[in-house]
Tab-separated table of C-alpha atoms in Angstrom:
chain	number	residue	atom	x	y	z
M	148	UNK	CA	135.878	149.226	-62.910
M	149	UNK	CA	133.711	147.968	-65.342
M	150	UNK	CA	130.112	150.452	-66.487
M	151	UNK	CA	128.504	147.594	-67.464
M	152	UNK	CA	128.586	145.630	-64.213
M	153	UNK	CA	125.452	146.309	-62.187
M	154	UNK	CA	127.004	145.288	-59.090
M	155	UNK	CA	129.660	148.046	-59.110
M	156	UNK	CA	126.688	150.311	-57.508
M	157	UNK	CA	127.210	153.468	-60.404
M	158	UNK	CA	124.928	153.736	-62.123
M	159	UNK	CA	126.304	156.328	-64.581
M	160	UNK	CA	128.895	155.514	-66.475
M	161	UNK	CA	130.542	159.200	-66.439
M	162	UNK	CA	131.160	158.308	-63.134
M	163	UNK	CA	132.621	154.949	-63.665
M	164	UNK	CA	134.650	156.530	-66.506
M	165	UNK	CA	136.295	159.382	-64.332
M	166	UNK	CA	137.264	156.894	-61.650
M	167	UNK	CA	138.973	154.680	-64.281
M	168	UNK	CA	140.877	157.911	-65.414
M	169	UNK	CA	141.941	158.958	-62.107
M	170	UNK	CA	143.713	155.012	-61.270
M	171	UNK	CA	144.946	155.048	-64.710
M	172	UNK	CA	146.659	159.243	-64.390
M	173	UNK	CA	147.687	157.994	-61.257
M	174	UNK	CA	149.228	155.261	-62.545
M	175	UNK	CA	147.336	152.390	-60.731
M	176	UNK	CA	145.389	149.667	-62.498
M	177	UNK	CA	142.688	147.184	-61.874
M	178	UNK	CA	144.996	144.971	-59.691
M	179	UNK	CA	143.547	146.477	-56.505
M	180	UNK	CA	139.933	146.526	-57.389
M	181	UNK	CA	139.841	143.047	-59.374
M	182	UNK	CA	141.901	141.450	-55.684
M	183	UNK	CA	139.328	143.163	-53.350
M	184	UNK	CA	136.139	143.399	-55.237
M	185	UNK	CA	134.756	140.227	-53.285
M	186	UNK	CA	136.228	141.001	-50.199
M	187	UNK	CA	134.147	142.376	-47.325
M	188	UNK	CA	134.847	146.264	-46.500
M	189	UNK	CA	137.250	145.994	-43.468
M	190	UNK	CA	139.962	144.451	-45.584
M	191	UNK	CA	139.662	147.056	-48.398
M	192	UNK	CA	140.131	149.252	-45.893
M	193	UNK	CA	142.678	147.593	-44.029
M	194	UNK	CA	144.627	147.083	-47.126
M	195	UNK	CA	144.024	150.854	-47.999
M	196	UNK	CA	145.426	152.191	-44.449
M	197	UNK	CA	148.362	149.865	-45.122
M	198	UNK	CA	149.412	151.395	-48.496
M	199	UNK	CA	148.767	154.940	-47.141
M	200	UNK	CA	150.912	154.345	-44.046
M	201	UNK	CA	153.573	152.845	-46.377
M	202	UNK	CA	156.454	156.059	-46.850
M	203	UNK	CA	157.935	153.758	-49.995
M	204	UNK	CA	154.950	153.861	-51.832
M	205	UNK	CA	154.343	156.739	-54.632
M	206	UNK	CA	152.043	159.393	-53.864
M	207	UNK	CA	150.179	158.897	-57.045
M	208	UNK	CA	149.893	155.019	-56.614
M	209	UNK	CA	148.244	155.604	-53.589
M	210	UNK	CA	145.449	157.998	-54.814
M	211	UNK	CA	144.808	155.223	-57.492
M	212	UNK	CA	144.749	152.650	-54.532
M	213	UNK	CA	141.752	155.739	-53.157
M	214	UNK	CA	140.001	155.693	-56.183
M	215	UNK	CA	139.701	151.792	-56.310
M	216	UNK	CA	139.244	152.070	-52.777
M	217	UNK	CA	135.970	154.476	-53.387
M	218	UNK	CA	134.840	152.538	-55.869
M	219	UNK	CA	134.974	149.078	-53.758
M	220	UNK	CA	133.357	151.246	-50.745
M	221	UNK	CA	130.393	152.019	-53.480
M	222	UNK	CA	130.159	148.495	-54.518
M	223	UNK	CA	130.126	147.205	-50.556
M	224	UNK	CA	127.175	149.542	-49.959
M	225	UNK	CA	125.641	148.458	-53.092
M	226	UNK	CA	125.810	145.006	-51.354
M	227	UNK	CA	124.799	145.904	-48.742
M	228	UNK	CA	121.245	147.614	-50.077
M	229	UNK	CA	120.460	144.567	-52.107
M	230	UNK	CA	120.950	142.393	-48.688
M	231	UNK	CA	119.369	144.455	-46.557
M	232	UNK	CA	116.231	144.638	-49.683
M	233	UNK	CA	116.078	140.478	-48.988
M	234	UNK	CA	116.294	140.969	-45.382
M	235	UNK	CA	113.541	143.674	-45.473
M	236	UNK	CA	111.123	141.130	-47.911
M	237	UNK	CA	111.832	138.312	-45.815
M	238	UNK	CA	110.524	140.184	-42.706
M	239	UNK	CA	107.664	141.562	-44.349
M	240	UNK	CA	106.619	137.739	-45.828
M	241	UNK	CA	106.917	137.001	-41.922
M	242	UNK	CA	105.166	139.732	-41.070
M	243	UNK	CA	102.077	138.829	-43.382
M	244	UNK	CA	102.817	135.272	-42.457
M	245	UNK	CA	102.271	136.265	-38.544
M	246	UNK	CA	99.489	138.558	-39.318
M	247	UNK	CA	97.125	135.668	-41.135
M	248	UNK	CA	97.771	133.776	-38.403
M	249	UNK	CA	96.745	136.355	-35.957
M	250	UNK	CA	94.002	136.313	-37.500
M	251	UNK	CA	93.064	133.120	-37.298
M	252	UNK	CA	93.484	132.620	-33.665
M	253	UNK	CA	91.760	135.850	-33.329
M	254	UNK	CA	88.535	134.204	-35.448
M	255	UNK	CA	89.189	130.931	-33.595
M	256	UNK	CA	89.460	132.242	-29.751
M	257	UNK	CA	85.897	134.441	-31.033
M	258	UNK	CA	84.349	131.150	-32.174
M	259	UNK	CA	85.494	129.113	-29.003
M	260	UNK	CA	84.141	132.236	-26.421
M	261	UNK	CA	80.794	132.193	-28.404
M	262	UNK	CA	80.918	128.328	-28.418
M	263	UNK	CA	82.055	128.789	-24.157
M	264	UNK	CA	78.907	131.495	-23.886
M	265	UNK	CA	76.368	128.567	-25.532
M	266	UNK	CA	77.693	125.679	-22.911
M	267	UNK	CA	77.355	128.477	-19.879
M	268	UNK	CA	73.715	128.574	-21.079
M	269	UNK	CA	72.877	125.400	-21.833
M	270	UNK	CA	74.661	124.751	-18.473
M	271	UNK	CA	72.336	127.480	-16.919
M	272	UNK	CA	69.483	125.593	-18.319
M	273	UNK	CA	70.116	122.297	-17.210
M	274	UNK	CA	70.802	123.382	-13.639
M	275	UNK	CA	67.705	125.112	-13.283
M	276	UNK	CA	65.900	122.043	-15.219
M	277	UNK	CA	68.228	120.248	-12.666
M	278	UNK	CA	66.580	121.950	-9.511
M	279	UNK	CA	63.168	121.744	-10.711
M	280	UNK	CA	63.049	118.361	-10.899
M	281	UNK	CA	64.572	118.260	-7.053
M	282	UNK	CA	62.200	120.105	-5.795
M	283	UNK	CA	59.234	118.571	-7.360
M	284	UNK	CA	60.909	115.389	-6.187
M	285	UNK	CA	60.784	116.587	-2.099
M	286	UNK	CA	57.067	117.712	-3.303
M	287	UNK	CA	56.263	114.610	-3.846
M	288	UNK	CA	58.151	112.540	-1.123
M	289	UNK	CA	56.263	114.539	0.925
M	290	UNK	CA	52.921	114.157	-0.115
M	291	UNK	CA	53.617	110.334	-0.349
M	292	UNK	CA	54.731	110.604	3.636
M	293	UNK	CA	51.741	112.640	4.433
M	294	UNK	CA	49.664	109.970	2.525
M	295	UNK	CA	51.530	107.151	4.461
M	296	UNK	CA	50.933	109.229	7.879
M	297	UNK	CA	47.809	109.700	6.981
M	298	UNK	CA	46.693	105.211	6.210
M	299	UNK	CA	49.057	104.796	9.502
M	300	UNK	CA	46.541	107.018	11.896
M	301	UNK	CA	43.439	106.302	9.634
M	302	UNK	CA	43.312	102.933	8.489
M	303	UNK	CA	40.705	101.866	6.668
M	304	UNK	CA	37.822	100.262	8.380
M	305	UNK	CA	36.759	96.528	7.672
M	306	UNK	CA	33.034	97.002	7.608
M	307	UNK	CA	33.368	99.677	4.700
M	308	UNK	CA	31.519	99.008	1.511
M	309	UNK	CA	33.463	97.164	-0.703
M	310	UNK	CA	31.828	97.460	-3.818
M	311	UNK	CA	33.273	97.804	-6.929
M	312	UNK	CA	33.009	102.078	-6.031
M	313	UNK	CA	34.087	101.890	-3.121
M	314	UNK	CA	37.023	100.015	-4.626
M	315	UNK	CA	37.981	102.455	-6.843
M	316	UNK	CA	37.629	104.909	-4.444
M	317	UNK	CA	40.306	103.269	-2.221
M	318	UNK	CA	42.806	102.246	-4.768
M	319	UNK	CA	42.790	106.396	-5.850
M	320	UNK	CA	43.459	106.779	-2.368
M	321	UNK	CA	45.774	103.848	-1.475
M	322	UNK	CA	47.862	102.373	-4.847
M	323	UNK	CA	48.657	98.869	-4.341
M	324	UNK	CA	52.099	99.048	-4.703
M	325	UNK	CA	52.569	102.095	-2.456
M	326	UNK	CA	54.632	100.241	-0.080
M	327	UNK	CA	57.194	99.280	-3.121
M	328	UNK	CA	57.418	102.852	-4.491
């Protein structure tokens, strides 16, 4: 076990130092950690329940093989935090990524119901501008067909007074073109 490697997951070397004492008084080296020391957990351990099921192998080999064994077991979980630190910045990035763009449908869907509130009254507007101009419409179709009643039972005589008055008088009364309107 090496103090100086920052992925061993001591970070006192006192620590580091002991451990190395205990595999060496036990009379174990760094052939365990160096062969497992990039291997994922459940074949340290694996390996480790092998050795300590084994009757042929020294007691004192096998508390080295537990001291390396620790000292993997540190390192693993050592792994582990720094994956699990990426993992956790990843999500947040996501997070703030998903957030903005909440946001921006949030700002958009405002902007497209105040935009949907305008066309409902401009819609408003133009229906009532809409019946307005119907019923002044049947206002007038019905004054023309009271005015076309009206020449039908009244015509106008022949012997009236023509003059240029009584003209005028007759064509504010009767247009020319009434027929073709």
């Amino acid at each position: 076990l090496n103090s100086g490697d920052p992925r061993s997951g001591f970070s006192h070397s006192e620590v580091v130092e002991f451990i190395n004492e205990e595999v060496l008084s036990n009379g174990g080296g760094p052939d365990f950690y160096v062969a497992y020391s990039s291997k994922p957990w459940s074949l340290v351990e694996d390996r480790l329940r092998a050795i300590l099921s084994d009757p042929r192998v020294p007691r004192t080999i096998k508390r080295a093989c537990t001291w390396s064994a620790l000292a993997l077991s540190v390192r693993a979980l050592s792994r582990q935090r720094v994956l699990h630190a990426r993992r956790v910045r990843r999500l947040q990035e996501q997070v703030a990524q998903r957030e903005a763009a909440t946001w921006a449908l949030a700002f958009e869907l405002q902007r497209l119901l105040e935009e949907r509130e305008e066309m409902l009254l401009q819609l408003g507007q133009t229906q009532d501008d809409l019946q307005k101009s119907l019923h002044e419409r049947e206002v007038l179709r019905g004054q023309l067909l009271q005015a076309k009643r009206s020449a039908q039972f009244n015509p106008p005589s022949e012997e009236v007074d023509c003059g240029p008055r009584a003209q005028q008088q007759c064509a504010t009364a009767w247009p020319q073109h009434a027929e073709e309107q």
